[in-house]
Amino acid sequence: MPDTVHVLNGPNLNLLGTREPEVYGRTTLADLEAACRASCERHGLDLVFRQTNHEGELVTLLQQARGSLGVVLNAAAYTHTSVALGDAIKAVGLHVVEVHLSNVFAREPFRHHSYISPVARGVICGLGIDGYRLAIDALAASRNS
Ligand code: CA2
């Protein structure tokens, strides 16, 4: 468990690669999982990779990540709306790296606020799927700290 990273993806990310490629790119969720798995393997880490369209399910998945090295979280639209996710991150006391494929600060003002950033270990946005790899690298680097 301490050698496991959980990558959690929120609503509509199951559609990656099929719609709005100009915003989210052409990589599918399956491609993203493969890239995360390769990153984890390079660090000798196990990977739990999940996507859900349901807010409460994301809370449950965060709770289930207790005991792991940490979480890479793209909560998608719930980033901007969910007090429950912010509370869950505080409650589990895990290292959570918030990731967004797009640069949310270059988009609509409602995407500039996050309930996750204040309780996250770090935030990466605008780098596409590379952001997930960088987040895994950061969690791996935190292993002995
Ligand atoms: O840039 C990101 O990763 C976001 O978390 C993506 C969310 C958006 O609400 C956030 O503001 C930023 C939206 C995910 C929707 O994913 C789609 C993927 C393909 C086609 C349509 C939606």
mmCIF file of C-alpha atoms and ligand atoms in Angstrom:
data_model
loop_
_atom_site.group_PDB
_atom_site.id
_atom_site.type_symbol
_atom_site.label_atom_id
_atom_site.label_comp_id
_atom_site.label_asym_id
_atom_site.label_seq_id
_atom_site.Cartn_x
_atom_site.Cartn_y
_atom_site.Cartn_z
ATOM 1 C CA MET A 1 0.000 0.000 0.000
ATOM 2 C CA PRO A 2 2.676 2.609 0.783
ATOM 3 C CA ASP A 3 4.099 1.811 -2.653
ATOM 4 C CA THR A 4 0.800 2.443 -4.422
ATOM 5 C CA VAL A 5 -0.322 5.582 -6.231
ATOM 6 C CA HIS A 6 -4.022 6.182 -6.868
ATOM 7 C CA VAL A 7 -4.932 8.157 -9.989
ATOM 8 C CA LEU A 8 -8.531 9.352 -9.700
ATOM 9 C CA ASN A 9 -10.464 10.960 -12.535
ATOM 10 C CA GLY A 10 -13.777 12.754 -12.310
ATOM 11 C CA PRO A 11 -16.825 13.315 -14.506
ATOM 12 C CA ASN A 12 -16.693 13.089 -18.285
ATOM 13 C CA LEU A 13 -13.025 12.134 -18.408
ATOM 14 C CA ASN A 14 -14.198 8.770 -19.766
ATOM 15 C CA LEU A 15 -14.842 10.782 -22.964
ATOM 16 C CA LEU A 16 -11.192 11.779 -23.364
ATOM 17 C CA GLY A 17 -9.965 11.531 -26.919
ATOM 18 C CA THR A 18 -13.463 11.388 -28.353
ATOM 19 C CA ARG A 19 -14.699 15.014 -27.986
ATOM 20 C CA GLU A 20 -13.145 18.513 -27.773
ATOM 21 C CA PRO A 21 -9.642 17.390 -28.881
ATOM 22 C CA GLU A 22 -8.636 21.060 -29.201
ATOM 23 C CA VAL A 23 -9.046 21.393 -25.406
ATOM 24 C CA TYR A 24 -8.262 17.920 -24.054
ATOM 25 C CA GLY A 25 -6.150 16.338 -26.804
ATOM 26 C CA ARG A 26 -6.600 13.015 -28.607
ATOM 27 C CA THR A 27 -5.365 10.727 -25.855
ATOM 28 C CA THR A 28 -8.023 8.349 -24.572
ATOM 29 C CA LEU A 29 -8.538 7.425 -20.925
ATOM 30 C CA ALA A 30 -7.073 3.980 -21.723
ATOM 31 C CA ASP A 31 -3.963 5.666 -23.190
ATOM 32 C CA LEU A 32 -3.716 7.843 -20.074
ATOM 33 C CA GLU A 33 -3.932 4.781 -17.826
ATOM 34 C CA ALA A 34 -1.156 3.084 -19.834
ATOM 35 C CA ALA A 35 1.046 6.187 -19.510
ATOM 36 C CA CYS A 36 0.429 6.340 -15.736
ATOM 37 C CA ARG A 37 1.189 2.617 -15.410
ATOM 38 C CA ALA A 38 4.491 3.065 -17.273
ATOM 39 C CA SER A 39 5.419 6.003 -14.999
ATOM 40 C CA CYS A 40 4.608 4.002 -11.873
ATOM 41 C CA GLU A 41 6.573 1.002 -13.148
ATOM 42 C CA ARG A 42 9.632 3.213 -13.683
ATOM 43 C CA HIS A 43 9.428 4.121 -9.980
ATOM 44 C CA GLY A 44 8.595 0.591 -8.789
ATOM 45 C CA LEU A 45 5.122 1.728 -7.734
ATOM 46 C CA ASP A 46 1.762 -0.015 -8.063
ATOM 47 C CA LEU A 47 -1.101 1.889 -9.649
ATOM 48 C CA VAL A 48 -4.816 2.086 -8.911
ATOM 49 C CA PHE A 49 -6.468 3.997 -11.786
ATOM 50 C CA ARG A 50 -10.166 4.954 -11.575
ATOM 51 C CA GLN A 51 -12.708 7.215 -13.265
ATOM 52 C CA THR A 52 -16.173 8.046 -11.991
ATOM 53 C CA ASN A 53 -18.921 10.450 -12.960
ATOM 54 C CA HIS A 54 -20.226 10.604 -9.360
ATOM 55 C CA GLU A 55 -19.097 13.045 -6.660
ATOM 56 C CA GLY A 56 -19.750 10.712 -3.698
ATOM 57 C CA GLU A 57 -17.868 7.919 -5.449
ATOM 58 C CA LEU A 58 -14.820 10.207 -5.711
ATOM 59 C CA VAL A 59 -15.077 10.820 -1.948
ATOM 60 C CA THR A 60 -15.177 7.044 -1.386
ATOM 61 C CA LEU A 61 -12.213 6.474 -3.709
ATOM 62 C CA LEU A 62 -10.209 9.104 -1.784
ATOM 63 C CA GLN A 63 -11.044 7.359 1.491
ATOM 64 C CA GLN A 64 -10.003 4.014 -0.034
ATOM 65 C CA ALA A 65 -6.611 5.507 -0.921
ATOM 66 C CA ARG A 66 -5.685 5.805 2.775
ATOM 67 C CA GLY A 67 -2.375 4.074 3.449
ATOM 68 C CA SER A 68 -1.098 4.679 -0.076
ATOM 69 C CA LEU A 69 1.806 6.892 -1.155
ATOM 70 C CA GLY A 70 -0.616 9.466 -2.487
ATOM 71 C CA VAL A 71 -3.232 10.458 -5.018
ATOM 72 C CA VAL A 72 -3.148 12.158 -8.404
ATOM 73 C CA LEU A 73 -6.575 13.774 -8.652
ATOM 74 C CA ASN A 74 -8.271 15.280 -11.678
ATOM 75 C CA ALA A 75 -11.696 15.955 -10.179
ATOM 76 C CA ALA A 76 -12.780 17.650 -13.441
ATOM 77 C CA ALA A 77 -15.805 19.943 -12.910
ATOM 78 C CA TYR A 78 -16.150 18.904 -9.236
ATOM 79 C CA THR A 79 -12.872 20.782 -8.684
ATOM 80 C CA HIS A 80 -14.826 24.000 -8.938
ATOM 81 C CA THR A 81 -17.932 22.990 -6.976
ATOM 82 C CA SER A 82 -17.242 20.301 -4.392
ATOM 83 C CA VAL A 83 -16.850 21.221 -0.721
ATOM 84 C CA ALA A 84 -17.161 17.473 -0.050
ATOM 85 C CA LEU A 85 -13.994 16.694 -2.009
ATOM 86 C CA GLY A 86 -12.029 19.422 -0.209
ATOM 87 C CA ASP A 87 -13.258 18.026 3.126
ATOM 88 C CA ALA A 88 -12.353 14.462 2.092
ATOM 89 C CA ILE A 89 -8.795 15.440 1.146
ATOM 90 C CA LYS A 90 -8.363 17.151 4.515
ATOM 91 C CA ALA A 91 -9.869 14.156 6.319
ATOM 92 C CA VAL A 92 -7.715 11.463 4.695
ATOM 93 C CA GLY A 93 -4.473 13.385 5.258
ATOM 94 C CA LEU A 94 -2.930 12.014 2.080
ATOM 95 C CA HIS A 95 -0.568 13.698 -0.339
ATOM 96 C CA VAL A 96 -2.877 14.759 -3.169
ATOM 97 C CA VAL A 97 -1.542 16.308 -6.361
ATOM 98 C CA GLU A 98 -4.290 18.158 -8.243
ATOM 99 C CA VAL A 99 -3.950 17.805 -12.013
ATOM 100 C CA HIS A 100 -5.795 19.383 -14.945
ATOM 101 C CA LEU A 101 -5.120 18.649 -18.582
ATOM 102 C CA SER A 102 -6.046 22.165 -19.660
ATOM 103 C CA ASN A 103 -4.798 25.471 -18.254
ATOM 104 C CA VAL A 104 -7.875 26.288 -16.193
ATOM 105 C CA PHE A 105 -6.588 29.857 -15.638
ATOM 106 C CA ALA A 106 -6.701 30.555 -19.368
ATOM 107 C CA ARG A 107 -10.352 29.477 -19.465
ATOM 108 C CA GLU A 108 -13.671 30.747 -18.051
ATOM 109 C CA PRO A 109 -13.515 32.527 -14.653
ATOM 110 C CA PHE A 110 -15.584 29.804 -12.944
ATOM 111 C CA ARG A 111 -12.669 27.411 -13.563
ATOM 112 C CA HIS A 112 -10.231 29.675 -11.679
ATOM 113 C CA HIS A 113 -11.517 28.612 -8.273
ATOM 114 C CA SER A 114 -10.694 25.199 -6.840
ATOM 115 C CA TYR A 115 -11.899 23.613 -3.602
ATOM 116 C CA ILE A 116 -8.969 21.204 -3.929
ATOM 117 C CA SER A 117 -5.952 23.516 -4.384
ATOM 118 C CA PRO A 118 -5.915 24.825 -0.766
ATOM 119 C CA VAL A 119 -5.674 21.274 0.599
ATOM 120 C CA ALA A 120 -3.501 19.773 -2.162
ATOM 121 C CA ARG A 121 0.212 19.089 -1.889
ATOM 122 C CA GLY A 122 0.648 20.688 -5.315
ATOM 123 C CA VAL A 123 -1.197 21.664 -8.475
ATOM 124 C CA ILE A 124 -0.284 21.007 -12.118
ATOM 125 C CA CYS A 125 -2.370 22.322 -14.997
ATOM 126 C CA GLY A 126 -2.134 22.978 -18.709
ATOM 127 C CA LEU A 127 0.463 20.327 -19.553
ATOM 128 C CA GLY A 128 -1.912 17.682 -20.903
ATOM 129 C CA ILE A 129 -1.223 14.098 -19.926
ATOM 130 C CA ASP A 130 2.388 14.997 -19.033
ATOM 131 C CA GLY A 131 0.884 16.574 -15.913
ATOM 132 C CA TYR A 132 -0.064 13.114 -14.639
ATOM 133 C CA ARG A 133 3.484 11.828 -15.183
ATOM 134 C CA LEU A 134 4.938 14.838 -13.371
ATOM 135 C CA ALA A 135 2.520 14.312 -10.474
ATOM 136 C CA ILE A 136 3.568 10.647 -10.190
ATOM 137 C CA ASP A 137 7.241 11.738 -10.266
ATOM 138 C CA ALA A 138 6.515 14.184 -7.413
ATOM 139 C CA LEU A 139 4.792 11.511 -5.295
ATOM 140 C CA ALA A 140 7.660 9.083 -5.963
ATOM 141 C CA ALA A 141 10.146 11.764 -4.879
ATOM 142 C CA SER A 142 8.206 12.264 -1.633
ATOM 143 C CA ARG A 143 8.610 8.575 -0.684
ATOM 144 C CA ASN A 144 11.368 9.107 1.850
ATOM 145 C CA SER A 145 10.415 12.563 3.066
HETATM 146 O O1 CA2 B 1 -8.513 20.393 -17.730
HETATM 147 C C1 CA2 B 1 -8.970 19.494 -17.006
HETATM 148 O O2 CA2 B 1 -8.390 18.423 -16.827
HETATM 149 C C2 CA2 B 1 -10.330 19.702 -16.335
HETATM 150 O O3 CA2 B 1 -10.274 19.112 -15.052
HETATM 151 C C3 CA2 B 1 -11.322 18.983 -17.219
HETATM 152 C C4 CA2 B 1 -12.762 19.177 -16.770
HETATM 153 C C5 CA2 B 1 -13.077 20.646 -16.544
HETATM 154 O O4 CA2 B 1 -14.378 20.778 -16.006
HETATM 155 C C6 CA2 B 1 -12.082 21.312 -15.617
HETATM 156 O O5 CA2 B 1 -12.407 22.679 -15.515
HETATM 157 C C7 CA2 B 1 -10.679 21.164 -16.169
HETATM 158 C C8 CA2 B 1 -13.724 18.623 -17.803
HETATM 159 C C9 CA2 B 1 -13.507 17.173 -18.120
HETATM 160 C C10 CA2 B 1 -14.352 16.844 -19.295
HETATM 161 O O6 CA2 B 1 -13.628 15.933 -20.092
HETATM 162 C C11 CA2 B 1 -13.975 15.832 -21.396
HETATM 163 C C12 CA2 B 1 -13.146 15.067 -22.155
HETATM 164 C C13 CA2 B 1 -13.400 14.922 -23.485
HETATM 165 C C14 CA2 B 1 -14.519 15.522 -24.041
HETATM 166 C C15 CA2 B 1 -15.342 16.280 -23.270
HETATM 167 C C16 CA2 B 1 -15.086 16.426 -21.925
#
